[in-house]
Coordinates of C-alpha atoms and ligand atoms in Angstrom, one line a residue:
M1 CA -7.6 49.2 -96.1
P2 CA -6.4 52.5 -97.8
T3 CA -7.8 53.0 -101.3
L4 CA -6.8 55.4 -104.1
G5 CA -10.0 57.4 -103.5
R6 CA -9.2 57.8 -99.9
L7 CA -5.7 59.0 -100.4
L8 CA -6.9 61.5 -103.0
L9 CA -9.6 62.8 -100.6
V10 CA -7.1 63.2 -97.8
S11 CA -4.9 65.3 -100.0
I12 CA -7.8 67.4 -101.3
L13 CA -8.8 68.2 -97.7
A14 CA -5.3 69.4 -97.1
A15 CA -5.6 71.8 -100.0
A16 CA -5.8 75.6 -100.0
P17 CA -8.9 77.3 -98.3
A18 CA -10.3 78.5 -101.6
Q19 CA -10.3 75.0 -102.9
A20 CA -11.5 73.6 -99.6
Q21 CA -14.6 75.8 -100.1
A22 CA -15.6 73.5 -102.9
Q23 CA -15.2 70.4 -100.7
V24 CA -18.5 71.0 -98.8
A25 CA -21.0 68.1 -99.0
H26 CA -24.6 68.9 -99.2
L27 CA -27.3 66.8 -97.5
D28 CA -31.0 67.3 -98.0
V29 CA -33.5 65.3 -95.9
D30 CA -37.2 65.1 -96.5
L31 CA -39.3 64.1 -93.4
R32 CA -42.6 64.7 -95.1
E33 CA -43.3 61.0 -95.2
A34 CA -41.9 60.3 -91.8
P35 CA -45.4 59.3 -90.4
R36 CA -45.2 56.5 -93.0
R37 CA -41.8 55.4 -91.5
L38 CA -40.1 56.6 -94.7
V39 CA -37.4 59.3 -94.8
H40 CA -35.8 60.5 -98.1
A41 CA -32.3 61.8 -98.4
R42 CA -30.0 63.3 -101.1
L43 CA -26.3 63.7 -100.6
Q44 CA -23.9 65.6 -102.9
I45 CA -20.4 64.8 -102.1
P46 CA -17.2 66.1 -103.6
V47 CA -14.9 63.4 -105.1
Q48 CA -12.0 62.8 -107.3
P49 CA -11.9 60.2 -110.1
G50 CA -10.8 56.7 -109.0
A51 CA -11.8 54.2 -106.4
L52 CA -14.0 55.6 -103.6
T53 CA -15.3 54.0 -100.5
L54 CA -18.3 55.6 -98.7
L55 CA -19.1 54.6 -95.1
Y56 CA -22.5 54.6 -93.3
P57 CA -22.0 55.6 -89.6
K58 CA -21.6 52.4 -87.6
W59 CA -20.3 53.3 -84.1
I60 CA -22.7 55.9 -82.7
P61 CA -21.4 58.4 -80.1
G62 CA -23.1 58.0 -76.8
E63 CA -24.5 54.6 -77.7
H64 CA -21.1 53.0 -77.2
G65 CA -21.7 50.3 -79.8
P66 CA -22.0 49.5 -83.5
T67 CA -25.7 50.5 -83.5
G68 CA -26.0 52.4 -86.8
P69 CA -29.1 51.0 -88.6
V70 CA -27.5 50.1 -91.9
R71 CA -30.1 47.4 -92.5
D72 CA -32.7 50.2 -92.8
L73 CA -30.8 52.0 -95.5
V74 CA -32.6 51.3 -98.8
N75 CA -33.1 52.5 -102.4
L76 CA -29.4 53.5 -102.5
R77 CA -28.3 54.9 -105.9
F78 CA -25.3 56.9 -107.0
T79 CA -25.1 59.2 -110.0
A80 CA -22.5 61.7 -111.4
N81 CA -23.1 64.1 -114.3
G82 CA -26.5 62.5 -114.8
R83 CA -25.1 58.9 -115.2
T84 CA -25.5 56.0 -112.8
I85 CA -22.4 54.8 -110.9
P86 CA -22.6 51.2 -109.9
W87 CA -21.7 50.4 -106.3
Q88 CA -20.8 47.3 -104.3
R89 CA -21.0 46.6 -100.6
D90 CA -17.8 45.4 -99.0
D91 CA -17.8 41.7 -98.4
E92 CA -16.8 42.0 -94.7
E93 CA -17.7 45.5 -93.6
M94 CA -21.5 45.8 -94.2
F95 CA -21.3 49.6 -93.6
A96 CA -18.9 50.2 -96.6
F97 CA -19.9 50.9 -100.2
H98 CA -17.3 50.8 -103.0
L99 CA -17.6 52.9 -106.2
Q100 CA -15.4 53.7 -109.1
V101 CA -15.7 57.4 -109.9
P102 CA -15.3 58.1 -113.7
G103 CA -12.8 60.5 -115.1
G104 CA -13.9 64.2 -115.1
V105 CA -16.3 63.8 -112.2
S106 CA -15.9 66.1 -109.2
E107 CA -19.2 65.4 -107.4
V108 CA -21.2 62.2 -106.8
E109 CA -24.9 62.4 -105.8
A110 CA -26.3 59.7 -103.6
T111 CA -30.0 59.3 -103.1
Y112 CA -31.4 56.8 -100.6
D113 CA -34.3 56.2 -98.2
V114 CA -34.1 55.3 -94.5
L115 CA -36.8 53.3 -92.7
P116 CA -36.6 54.9 -89.3
G117 CA -37.1 52.5 -86.5
V118 CA -39.5 49.9 -88.0
G119 CA -37.1 47.2 -87.0
D120 CA -35.7 46.3 -83.6
G121 CA -32.7 48.7 -83.5
D122 CA -31.2 50.0 -80.3
F123 CA -31.5 53.6 -79.0
S124 CA -31.7 56.1 -81.8
A125 CA -32.1 53.2 -84.3
G126 CA -35.3 52.2 -82.5
S127 CA -38.7 53.7 -83.1
S128 CA -38.2 57.4 -83.8
V129 CA -41.3 58.5 -85.7
T130 CA -45.0 58.6 -85.1
P131 CA -47.9 60.1 -87.0
N132 CA -47.3 63.4 -85.1
L133 CA -43.5 63.7 -84.5
A134 CA -40.1 62.6 -85.7
I135 CA -36.6 62.6 -84.3
L136 CA -34.0 63.0 -87.0
S137 CA -30.6 61.5 -86.1
W138 CA -28.3 62.7 -88.8
N139 CA -26.0 59.7 -88.6
Q140 CA -28.9 57.7 -90.0
V141 CA -29.1 59.7 -93.2
V142 CA -25.5 60.4 -94.2
L143 CA -22.5 58.7 -95.9
Y144 CA -18.9 59.9 -95.6
P145 CA -15.7 59.0 -97.4
E146 CA -13.4 56.5 -95.9
G147 CA -10.2 58.0 -94.5
V148 CA -11.7 61.4 -93.7
T149 CA -12.3 62.3 -90.0
S150 CA -15.7 63.5 -89.0
D151 CA -14.1 66.8 -87.8
D152 CA -12.6 67.3 -91.3
M153 CA -15.6 66.6 -93.4
Q154 CA -17.5 69.8 -94.0
I155 CA -21.2 69.6 -94.7
Q156 CA -24.3 71.8 -95.1
A157 CA -27.6 70.1 -94.3
S158 CA -31.1 71.0 -95.0
G159 CA -34.4 69.5 -94.1
R160 CA -38.1 69.7 -94.7
V161 CA -40.8 68.7 -92.2
P162 CA -44.5 67.9 -92.9
E163 CA -46.7 70.9 -93.5
G164 CA -47.8 72.5 -90.2
W165 CA -45.1 70.8 -88.1
K166 CA -42.5 72.7 -86.1
W167 CA -38.9 71.8 -85.4
A168 CA -36.2 72.4 -82.9
T169 CA -32.5 71.7 -82.9
S170 CA -29.1 72.9 -81.6
L171 CA -27.7 72.7 -85.2
P172 CA -26.5 76.2 -86.3
I173 CA -29.2 77.3 -88.7
A174 CA -28.4 79.7 -91.6
R175 CA -31.9 80.0 -93.2
S176 CA -35.4 78.7 -92.4
T177 CA -39.1 78.9 -93.2
S178 CA -41.9 77.4 -91.1
S179 CA -41.3 73.9 -92.6
T180 CA -37.7 74.0 -93.9
F181 CA -34.3 74.8 -92.5
E182 CA -30.8 75.0 -93.8
S183 CA -27.8 74.7 -91.6
E184 CA -24.6 76.7 -91.6
R185 CA -21.6 74.8 -93.0
V186 CA -20.6 72.5 -90.1
S187 CA -18.3 69.5 -89.6
L188 CA -19.9 66.1 -89.8
T189 CA -19.1 65.8 -86.1
T190 CA -21.3 68.8 -85.3
L191 CA -24.1 67.6 -87.7
V192 CA -24.2 64.1 -86.1
D193 CA -24.1 65.7 -82.7
S194 CA -27.2 67.9 -83.5
P195 CA -30.4 65.9 -83.9
V196 CA -33.7 67.6 -84.9
L197 CA -37.0 67.1 -83.1
A198 CA -40.0 67.8 -85.3
G199 CA -43.6 67.6 -84.4
R200 CA -47.1 68.6 -85.1
Y201 CA -47.4 69.5 -81.4
L202 CA -44.1 71.1 -80.3
K203 CA -43.6 73.9 -77.8
A204 CA -40.3 75.7 -76.8
Y205 CA -39.8 76.9 -73.2
P206 CA -36.9 79.2 -72.4
L207 CA -35.0 77.9 -69.4
G208 CA -32.8 80.9 -68.8
R209 CA -29.6 82.6 -70.1
I210 CA -26.3 82.0 -68.4
D211 CA -23.2 83.9 -69.4
G212 CA -24.9 84.9 -72.7
V213 CA -25.9 81.3 -73.5
D214 CA -29.5 80.3 -73.9
H215 CA -31.1 77.1 -72.6
E216 CA -34.4 75.8 -74.0
L217 CA -36.8 72.9 -73.3
D218 CA -38.4 71.7 -76.6
I219 CA -41.3 69.4 -76.0
A220 CA -43.1 67.3 -78.6
S221 CA -45.9 64.8 -78.0
D222 CA -48.5 62.8 -79.8
D223 CA -51.1 64.5 -77.6
E224 CA -51.4 68.3 -77.8
S225 CA -52.3 68.7 -74.1
M226 CA -49.1 67.0 -73.0
I227 CA -46.8 69.9 -74.3
D228 CA -48.3 72.4 -71.8
V229 CA -45.9 72.2 -69.0
P230 CA -46.9 73.8 -65.6
D231 CA -44.7 76.5 -64.2
S232 CA -44.1 74.4 -61.1
I233 CA -42.3 71.8 -63.3
L234 CA -40.5 74.3 -65.5
A235 CA -39.1 75.9 -62.4
H236 CA -37.2 72.7 -61.6
Y237 CA -35.7 72.5 -65.1
R238 CA -34.6 76.1 -64.9
R239 CA -33.0 75.3 -61.6
L240 CA -31.3 72.2 -63.2
V241 CA -29.6 74.5 -65.8
R242 CA -28.4 76.8 -63.0
E243 CA -27.3 74.0 -60.8
A244 CA -25.3 72.2 -63.6
N245 CA -23.5 75.5 -64.4
A246 CA -22.8 76.2 -60.7
L247 CA -21.4 72.7 -60.3
F248 CA -19.0 72.8 -63.3
G249 CA -18.3 76.6 -63.3
A250 CA -18.4 76.8 -67.1
H251 CA -20.0 75.3 -70.1
H252 CA -18.9 73.9 -73.4
Y253 CA -21.9 74.8 -75.7
R254 CA -23.1 77.8 -77.5
R255 CA -26.8 77.0 -76.7
Y256 CA -28.5 74.1 -75.1
H257 CA -31.7 72.3 -76.1
F258 CA -33.4 69.5 -74.3
L259 CA -35.3 67.8 -77.1
F260 CA -37.9 66.1 -75.0
T261 CA -40.3 63.6 -76.6
L262 CA -43.4 62.4 -74.8
S263 CA -44.8 59.5 -76.7
E264 CA -45.8 55.8 -76.3
H265 CA -44.6 55.1 -79.9
V266 CA -40.9 56.0 -79.6
D267 CA -38.2 54.0 -77.8
H268 CA -37.6 55.4 -74.3
F269 CA -34.1 56.5 -73.5
G270 CA -31.8 59.5 -73.4
L271 CA -28.9 60.3 -75.7
E272 CA -26.4 63.0 -75.0
H273 CA -24.9 65.6 -77.3
H274 CA -22.6 68.6 -76.7
E275 CA -25.4 71.1 -77.2
S276 CA -28.6 69.1 -76.8
S277 CA -30.0 65.9 -75.6
D278 CA -32.5 63.6 -77.2
D279 CA -34.8 62.6 -74.3
R280 CA -37.7 60.2 -74.9
V281 CA -40.2 59.2 -72.2
P282 CA -43.7 57.8 -71.9
E283 CA -46.4 60.3 -73.0
R284 CA -47.9 60.9 -69.6
T285 CA -44.5 61.5 -67.8
L286 CA -45.3 65.1 -66.9
V287 CA -48.8 64.5 -65.6
D288 CA -48.4 61.1 -63.9
N289 CA -46.5 61.4 -60.7
S290 CA -45.0 57.9 -60.8
L291 CA -43.7 58.3 -64.3
R292 CA -42.4 61.8 -63.5
V293 CA -40.5 60.6 -60.5
A294 CA -39.1 57.5 -62.3
N295 CA -37.8 59.8 -65.1
A296 CA -36.8 62.7 -62.8
D297 CA -33.1 62.3 -63.4
L298 CA -33.1 61.7 -67.1
L299 CA -32.5 65.3 -68.3
S300 CA -30.0 65.9 -65.5
H301 CA -28.1 62.8 -66.6
E302 CA -28.0 63.7 -70.2
M303 CA -27.1 67.3 -69.6
T304 CA -24.2 66.3 -67.3
H305 CA -22.8 64.4 -70.3
S306 CA -22.2 67.7 -72.1
W307 CA -19.3 68.0 -69.6
N308 CA -18.6 64.4 -68.8
G309 CA -18.6 62.4 -72.0
K310 CA -18.7 65.0 -74.7
Y311 CA -16.2 67.8 -73.7
R312 CA -14.0 65.5 -71.6
R313 CA -14.1 61.9 -73.1
P314 CA -12.3 58.7 -72.4
A315 CA -9.6 58.4 -75.1
G316 CA -11.0 55.0 -76.1
L317 CA -14.4 56.6 -76.9
A318 CA -12.9 59.7 -78.7
T319 CA -12.8 58.1 -82.1
P320 CA -11.9 60.0 -85.3
D321 CA -14.9 58.7 -87.3
Y322 CA -17.9 56.4 -86.9
E323 CA -16.0 53.3 -88.2
K324 CA -13.2 52.9 -85.7
P325 CA -14.4 50.6 -82.8
M326 CA -14.9 52.3 -79.4
H327 CA -13.3 51.1 -76.3
G328 CA -15.6 51.2 -73.3
S329 CA -13.3 50.5 -70.4
L330 CA -13.7 53.9 -68.8
L331 CA -17.6 53.9 -69.0
W332 CA -17.6 53.7 -65.2
V333 CA -16.4 57.3 -65.4
Y334 CA -18.3 58.4 -68.6
E335 CA -21.6 56.9 -67.6
G336 CA -20.9 56.2 -63.9
L337 CA -20.0 59.7 -62.8
T338 CA -22.8 61.0 -65.0
E339 CA -25.3 58.7 -63.3
Y340 CA -24.1 60.0 -59.9
Y341 CA -24.4 63.6 -60.9
G342 CA -27.6 63.0 -62.8
W343 CA -29.0 61.9 -59.4
V344 CA -27.4 64.7 -57.4
L345 CA -28.4 67.4 -59.8
A346 CA -32.0 66.1 -59.9
A347 CA -32.1 66.5 -56.1
R348 CA -30.4 69.9 -56.2
A349 CA -32.9 71.1 -58.8
G350 CA -35.9 69.8 -56.8
L351 CA -36.8 67.3 -59.5
F352 CA -36.5 64.7 -56.7
T353 CA -37.6 65.5 -53.2
P354 CA -34.9 64.4 -50.7
D355 CA -37.0 61.4 -49.9
Q356 CA -37.2 60.4 -53.5
A357 CA -33.5 60.9 -54.0
R358 CA -32.8 58.6 -51.0
G359 CA -35.3 56.1 -52.4
E360 CA -33.2 55.8 -55.5
L361 CA -30.0 55.3 -53.5
A362 CA -31.8 52.7 -51.3
R363 CA -32.7 50.9 -54.5
D364 CA -29.1 50.9 -55.7
V365 CA -27.8 49.6 -52.4
A366 CA -30.4 46.8 -52.4
V367 CA -29.8 45.8 -56.0
F368 CA -26.0 45.5 -55.4
S369 CA -26.5 43.7 -52.1
T370 CA -28.0 40.8 -54.1
R371 CA -25.6 40.7 -57.0
P372 CA -23.8 37.3 -57.1
G373 CA -22.5 38.2 -60.6
R374 CA -20.0 40.5 -58.8
D375 CA -18.2 37.4 -57.8
W376 CA -17.1 36.5 -61.4
R377 CA -17.5 39.8 -63.4
P378 CA -15.7 42.9 -62.2
L379 CA -17.2 46.3 -62.9
Y380 CA -14.4 46.8 -65.4
D381 CA -15.7 44.0 -67.6
T382 CA -19.3 45.3 -67.6
A383 CA -17.8 48.5 -69.1
V384 CA -15.5 46.8 -71.7
A385 CA -18.4 44.5 -72.7
A386 CA -20.9 47.4 -72.9
Q387 CA -21.3 47.0 -76.6
I388 CA -22.8 43.5 -76.1
L389 CA -24.5 44.1 -72.8
Y390 CA -26.9 46.9 -73.7
G391 CA -30.4 45.5 -74.2
S392 CA -29.5 42.3 -72.2
P393 CA -32.6 40.5 -71.0
T394 CA -33.7 40.9 -67.3
A395 CA -33.5 37.1 -66.9
W396 CA -30.7 36.2 -64.4
S397 CA -29.6 39.9 -64.3
T398 CA -27.9 39.2 -60.9
L399 CA -25.6 36.7 -62.6
R400 CA -25.2 38.6 -65.9
R401 CA -24.8 42.1 -64.3
G402 CA -25.6 43.8 -67.6
T403 CA -24.6 47.5 -67.9
D404 CA -24.0 47.7 -64.1
F405 CA -21.5 50.5 -64.6
Y406 CA -24.4 53.0 -64.4
D407 CA -26.0 52.1 -61.0
E408 CA -23.0 50.6 -59.3
S409 CA -21.0 53.7 -60.1
T410 CA -23.5 55.8 -58.1
L411 CA -22.2 53.9 -55.1
L412 CA -18.7 54.1 -56.3
W413 CA -18.7 57.9 -56.8
L414 CA -20.6 58.5 -53.6
E415 CA -17.7 56.7 -51.9
V416 CA -15.2 59.0 -53.7
D417 CA -17.2 62.1 -52.8
T418 CA -17.5 61.1 -49.1
K419 CA -13.8 60.1 -49.1
I420 CA -12.7 63.5 -50.4
R421 CA -14.9 65.2 -47.7
Q422 CA -13.3 63.0 -45.0
L423 CA -9.8 63.6 -46.3
T424 CA -10.2 67.4 -46.4
H425 CA -12.4 67.6 -43.2
G426 CA -15.3 68.9 -45.3
A427 CA -13.4 71.6 -47.1
R428 CA -13.6 69.9 -50.5
S429 CA -15.8 67.5 -52.4
L430 CA -16.2 65.7 -55.7
D431 CA -17.7 69.0 -56.9
D432 CA -14.2 70.5 -56.8
Y433 CA -12.9 67.7 -59.0
C434 CA -15.8 68.4 -61.5
R435 CA -14.9 72.1 -61.6
A436 CA -11.2 71.3 -62.1
F437 CA -11.6 68.5 -64.7
Y438 CA -14.6 69.6 -66.7
G439 CA -14.9 73.4 -65.9
P440 CA -13.4 76.7 -67.2
P441 CA -12.9 78.1 -69.6
S442 CA -16.3 78.2 -71.3
G443 CA -16.5 77.9 -75.0
A444 CA -17.8 76.1 -78.1
P445 CA -17.9 72.3 -78.1
K446 CA -14.6 70.5 -78.3
V447 CA -13.3 67.2 -77.1
I448 CA -10.4 66.8 -74.6
P449 CA -9.7 63.0 -74.2
Y450 CA -8.6 61.6 -70.9
T451 CA -7.1 58.4 -69.5
R452 CA -7.7 56.7 -66.2
E453 CA -4.4 58.2 -64.9
D454 CA -5.7 61.7 -65.7
V455 CA -8.8 61.1 -63.6
E456 CA -6.6 59.7 -60.7
R457 CA -4.2 62.7 -61.0
A458 CA -7.1 65.2 -60.9
L459 CA -8.6 63.6 -57.8
N460 CA -5.2 63.6 -56.2
Q461 CA -5.0 67.4 -56.7
V462 CA -8.3 67.8 -54.9
A463 CA -7.5 65.4 -52.1
P464 CA -4.2 63.5 -52.0
Y465 CA -4.9 59.8 -51.7
D466 CA -3.9 56.4 -53.3
W467 CA -6.8 56.7 -55.9
Q468 CA -5.1 54.1 -58.1
S469 CA -5.4 51.4 -55.5
F470 CA -8.9 52.6 -54.6
F471 CA -10.1 52.0 -58.1
V472 CA -8.2 48.8 -58.6
A473 CA -10.1 47.3 -55.6
R474 CA -13.5 48.6 -56.7
V475 CA -13.4 48.5 -60.5
D476 CA -10.9 45.8 -61.5
S477 CA -11.5 43.2 -58.8
A478 CA -14.2 40.6 -58.8
T479 CA -15.7 40.6 -55.3
V480 CA -19.2 39.8 -54.2
E481 CA -19.0 42.7 -51.6
P482 CA -20.7 45.8 -53.0
P483 CA -19.1 49.2 -52.5
L484 CA -21.2 50.5 -49.7
A485 CA -18.7 52.4 -47.7
G486 CA -19.9 55.7 -49.2
V487 CA -23.5 55.2 -48.0
A488 CA -22.3 54.7 -44.4
A489 CA -19.9 57.7 -44.7
S490 CA -22.8 59.8 -45.9
G491 CA -24.6 59.0 -42.6
W492 CA -27.2 56.5 -43.8
K493 CA -27.7 52.7 -44.0
I494 CA -30.0 50.3 -45.8
A495 CA -33.1 48.9 -44.0
Y496 CA -36.0 46.9 -45.2
A497 CA -39.6 48.0 -44.4
D498 CA -43.0 46.4 -45.1
S499 CA -44.0 49.3 -47.4
S500 CA -42.3 50.7 -50.4
T501 CA -40.9 54.2 -51.0
D502 CA -42.4 56.6 -53.6
Y503 CA -39.4 56.0 -55.8
Y504 CA -39.7 52.2 -55.6
D505 CA -43.4 52.4 -56.6
A506 CA -42.4 54.8 -59.5
I507 CA -39.8 52.4 -60.9
E508 CA -42.3 49.4 -60.6
T509 CA -44.8 51.5 -62.6
L510 CA -42.2 52.4 -65.2
N511 CA -41.0 48.8 -65.5
E512 CA -44.6 47.5 -65.4
E513 CA -43.7 44.8 -62.8
S514 CA -44.0 43.7 -59.2
D515 CA -40.4 43.8 -57.9
L516 CA -40.3 41.3 -55.0
R517 CA -36.5 40.8 -55.1
Y518 CA -36.0 41.5 -51.4
S519 CA -38.8 39.2 -50.1
L520 CA -39.5 36.2 -52.4
G521 CA -36.5 37.0 -54.7
L522 CA -38.4 37.5 -58.0
R523 CA -39.7 40.0 -60.4
V524 CA -43.1 39.5 -62.1
A525 CA -44.4 41.3 -65.2
S526 CA -47.7 43.2 -64.4
E527 CA -49.2 42.3 -67.8
D528 CA -49.1 38.5 -67.8
G529 CA -47.5 37.2 -64.6
K530 CA -44.3 36.2 -66.4
I531 CA -41.4 35.9 -64.1
S532 CA -38.6 38.1 -65.5
D533 CA -36.0 37.4 -63.0
V534 CA -35.1 35.3 -59.9
V535 CA -32.4 36.1 -57.4
P536 CA -30.0 33.1 -56.8
G537 CA -30.3 31.7 -53.2
S538 CA -33.7 33.5 -52.6
P539 CA -36.8 31.6 -51.4
A540 CA -38.1 31.7 -55.0
A541 CA -34.9 30.2 -56.3
K542 CA -34.9 27.5 -53.6
A543 CA -38.5 26.6 -54.6
G544 CA -37.2 26.0 -58.2
L545 CA -38.5 29.1 -59.9
G546 CA -36.7 30.6 -62.8
P547 CA -37.2 33.3 -65.5
E548 CA -39.7 32.8 -68.3
M549 CA -42.0 30.8 -66.0
E550 CA -45.5 32.2 -65.6
L551 CA -47.4 32.8 -62.4
V552 CA -50.9 31.4 -62.9
A553 CA -52.4 31.3 -59.4
V554 CA -51.6 32.3 -55.8
N555 CA -53.1 30.2 -53.0
G556 CA -55.6 28.6 -55.3
R557 CA -56.9 31.9 -56.9
A558 CA -56.0 33.4 -60.3
W559 CA -52.8 35.6 -60.1
D560 CA -52.9 39.3 -59.9
E561 CA -50.3 41.8 -58.5
D562 CA -52.3 42.7 -55.4
R563 CA -53.1 39.1 -54.5
L564 CA -49.4 38.2 -54.8
K565 CA -48.3 41.2 -52.7
D566 CA -51.0 40.5 -50.1
A567 CA -49.9 36.9 -49.8
V568 CA -46.3 38.0 -49.4
K569 CA -47.4 40.4 -46.6
R570 CA -49.4 37.7 -44.8
S571 CA -46.5 35.3 -44.9
A572 CA -45.2 37.2 -41.8
K573 CA -48.2 35.9 -39.9
G574 CA -47.9 32.3 -41.2
G575 CA -49.8 32.8 -44.5
A576 CA -49.2 30.3 -47.2
L577 CA -47.4 31.0 -50.6
D578 CA -48.7 28.1 -52.7
L579 CA -48.2 29.0 -56.4
L580 CA -49.4 27.4 -59.6
I581 CA -46.6 27.9 -62.2
K582 CA -46.6 27.4 -66.0
N583 CA -43.3 26.6 -67.6
D584 CA -43.8 26.5 -71.4
E585 CA -46.9 24.2 -71.6
F586 CA -46.3 22.4 -68.3
F587 CA -48.0 23.3 -65.1
R588 CA -46.6 22.7 -61.6
D589 CA -47.6 23.5 -58.0
V590 CA -44.8 25.3 -56.1
K591 CA -44.7 25.9 -52.4
I592 CA -42.4 28.8 -51.4
D593 CA -41.0 28.5 -47.9
Y594 CA -41.0 32.1 -46.8
K595 CA -42.2 33.8 -43.6
G596 CA -40.5 37.2 -43.9
G597 CA -43.5 39.3 -45.0
A598 CA -43.1 42.3 -47.4
R599 CA -39.6 43.8 -47.6
Y600 CA -38.7 46.9 -49.5
P601 CA -35.4 48.9 -49.3
E602 CA -35.2 52.3 -47.7
L603 CA -32.5 54.4 -46.2
V604 CA -32.4 55.2 -42.4
R605 CA -30.0 57.4 -40.5
L606 CA -26.9 55.8 -39.1
K607 CA -27.0 56.7 -35.4
G608 CA -24.4 59.2 -34.2
S609 CA -23.2 60.1 -37.7
T610 CA -23.3 63.4 -39.6
D611 CA -25.9 63.6 -42.4
V612 CA -23.4 64.2 -45.2
L613 CA -25.9 62.9 -47.8
S614 CA -28.2 65.9 -47.3
K615 CA -25.3 68.2 -47.8
I616 CA -24.4 66.5 -51.1
L617 CA -28.0 66.8 -52.3
A618 CA -28.6 70.4 -51.2
P619 CA -28.8 73.1 -53.9
R620 CA -25.7 75.2 -54.6
T621 CA -27.7 78.1 -56.0
S622 CA -30.6 80.1 -54.7
T623 CA -33.9 78.1 -55.0
S624 CA -35.8 81.3 -56.0
P625 CA -35.8 82.3 -59.6
P626 CA -33.2 84.8 -60.7
K627 CA -34.3 88.5 -61.0
Ligands
LIG701 ZN1 -25.5 58.4 -70.1

C-alpha cells in the first residue's frame, strides 16, 4: 500500500543530481563479534518527515524464495537528531517496519544486530560464521524504503572484520585498511549482489585476466592447511574461467571472485552473483578425492549463472526490489541450463575426467528412470513451486520430485543440444545459442529479462524447429517417461553394473548414505541406518519398507553399510536378505524378495552411433596455460 513517506521518497529520488548526492544511505557493519554469531549494523538513511515504511529484504536473488532471515534481526532501534523514533511492525508483512518521521528530520539512523545462521534458515540464512571465518550477505544487514527500487537506492557500505582477519569481495572498494573497508557509492542491487568473505585463514589466487578483467579464487577455511591449493587443481579453475568465456564469447562483470569457503560449520551450497559466487563446501573438499569429485561442478555452475540467471534473467525473477514475489516458472532455464553447462564446463575444464562426467549423467538417467512423480507433477510445476520445494525431505523423493528442474534439465538441455547438432548436421550446437543469447557485448553487470518465447525464438535462429511444441511436451506435460532421447543421440545408453562409478561413490560419500535405489530400491543413512527413501514398486517397497524406518540387522547380524552391500551382492547367487527393521519403537522382521545382485548405473556406448557426448564435453580452448 502506498504511504506518504513512500511517495515523498520517490519524488526525492527523481530530484536534481546535486540533491540526489544527499540521498545516499550509509551502512556500517561490524563483524568483530561474528565468531559469537553476532553482527552489528548501523544504517543512516535519508528521509522526509511523515509516514515511512522500511523493508527488510525478503525475496533473495538466486534463492528463488522468501528466505530473508527476518527472525534473526534483533535490537532494532531508530533515532533522528538524537531522539528515539518509535516503530511498529506491519500486522501482515513481517518484513515491514512503520515509522513516523518528525518534522525537520532529514536522516534516520537505524541500529540493529543480526544473528547470522544460528537458526535453521535456508541457503545464506543458514550457518555463515565460524570462529575463523564469516560470509557477509548484505541483504541480511540492510533496510530500504518501501517504494524505492534496489537499482535506485544509492548506498555506501563499510565493514570491519576481526583483528588479523583478511577479506575478499567483488564490491567496488574506495578505501581500505587491513581490517576495514569502505565501498564506493553503489546501488542497493550491487551491494546485495556483492557478499564479503572474511577469514583468519584466507588466500587469494589469481585465475587469469581475460579482456582486461581479472578472475580470482578466494579461499577461506577453518583449517589453515586447507587454503593451500596445489597448482594441479588451480590449473583446472584457470581453465574453467577460459572455457566459460570461450563458450559465451563475452562477460558481464568487471571482475570475478569465487568466494570459496571450506568448512564443516557453514551450510553447504552455492549462490550466484553477477561478479562473484558464494561457494561453500566441506572442509576437506580439495584434499579428499570423493568430496572433490562430488563438488567438481559447483564453481562452474555458479559462474555460468553470471550469464544465465544474472545478466539474462527470466522476467518473473527480475523483480524491482526484495519485496515483490518472484515467479519461478522458467527455472528450468535459469537453473536447468546452468546445471547442464555447469556439468559441461567442469568436464571442459578438466575438473571432471570424461569418466566422472559420464558418471554424473548416468546417475541423472537412473534417477529419472525411477521417478513415478513425473506421472502427476510436470517439470513446470517443480519450477513454479520451487519456493516451497527447496529443502524438501528425501523421503518419497520419487513421488514428491522436489527441485527436479536442476537434474532433469540436464537431460532436457542435452536433448536440445543434440537436436541442434542433428538439425544442422553438426555445424551448430547449444553453444551457439549461448553466444547469441548471453554473449557480446561485454560490459558491467546489467539485467536483460527474457520470456519463454525469447528462448524459443533464439533457439529457432540457431536451428529452425518447433521448439514451442518440444518444450510443451517435455516441460508442461506430466508423463512418467523421462526425456532420454538426448542421451541416445549423444551415442550412449544406460546400463547397470555390479560395481559403482567414481562419481557414484563420490555422491554417496557427500550424502553420507548407501544409495541402493537400483537394486533393493532404498537409500540408507551411513550414520544410523535410517532409511531416507524407498522407490515405489521396488523390492524394498514390496516388502513394506518406508522412509524413517531404521535398519537394525542384516541376515541376523548388526547392520553396517558393507554388510548390507555384501548381502545385496550375494543375492545374485541366492543369498538371503532378511532384515530386522525398527519403525519408531516397534521391531519387525522383513524378508526382501530380491535376486538381482548389486546394480549401479553407468553409461555404455550405443553400438554403431557417433560419440557426440565426447565432443560436447571436449575443451574449446587449449588445455595448456596461456603464455
Ligand atoms: Zn544455480
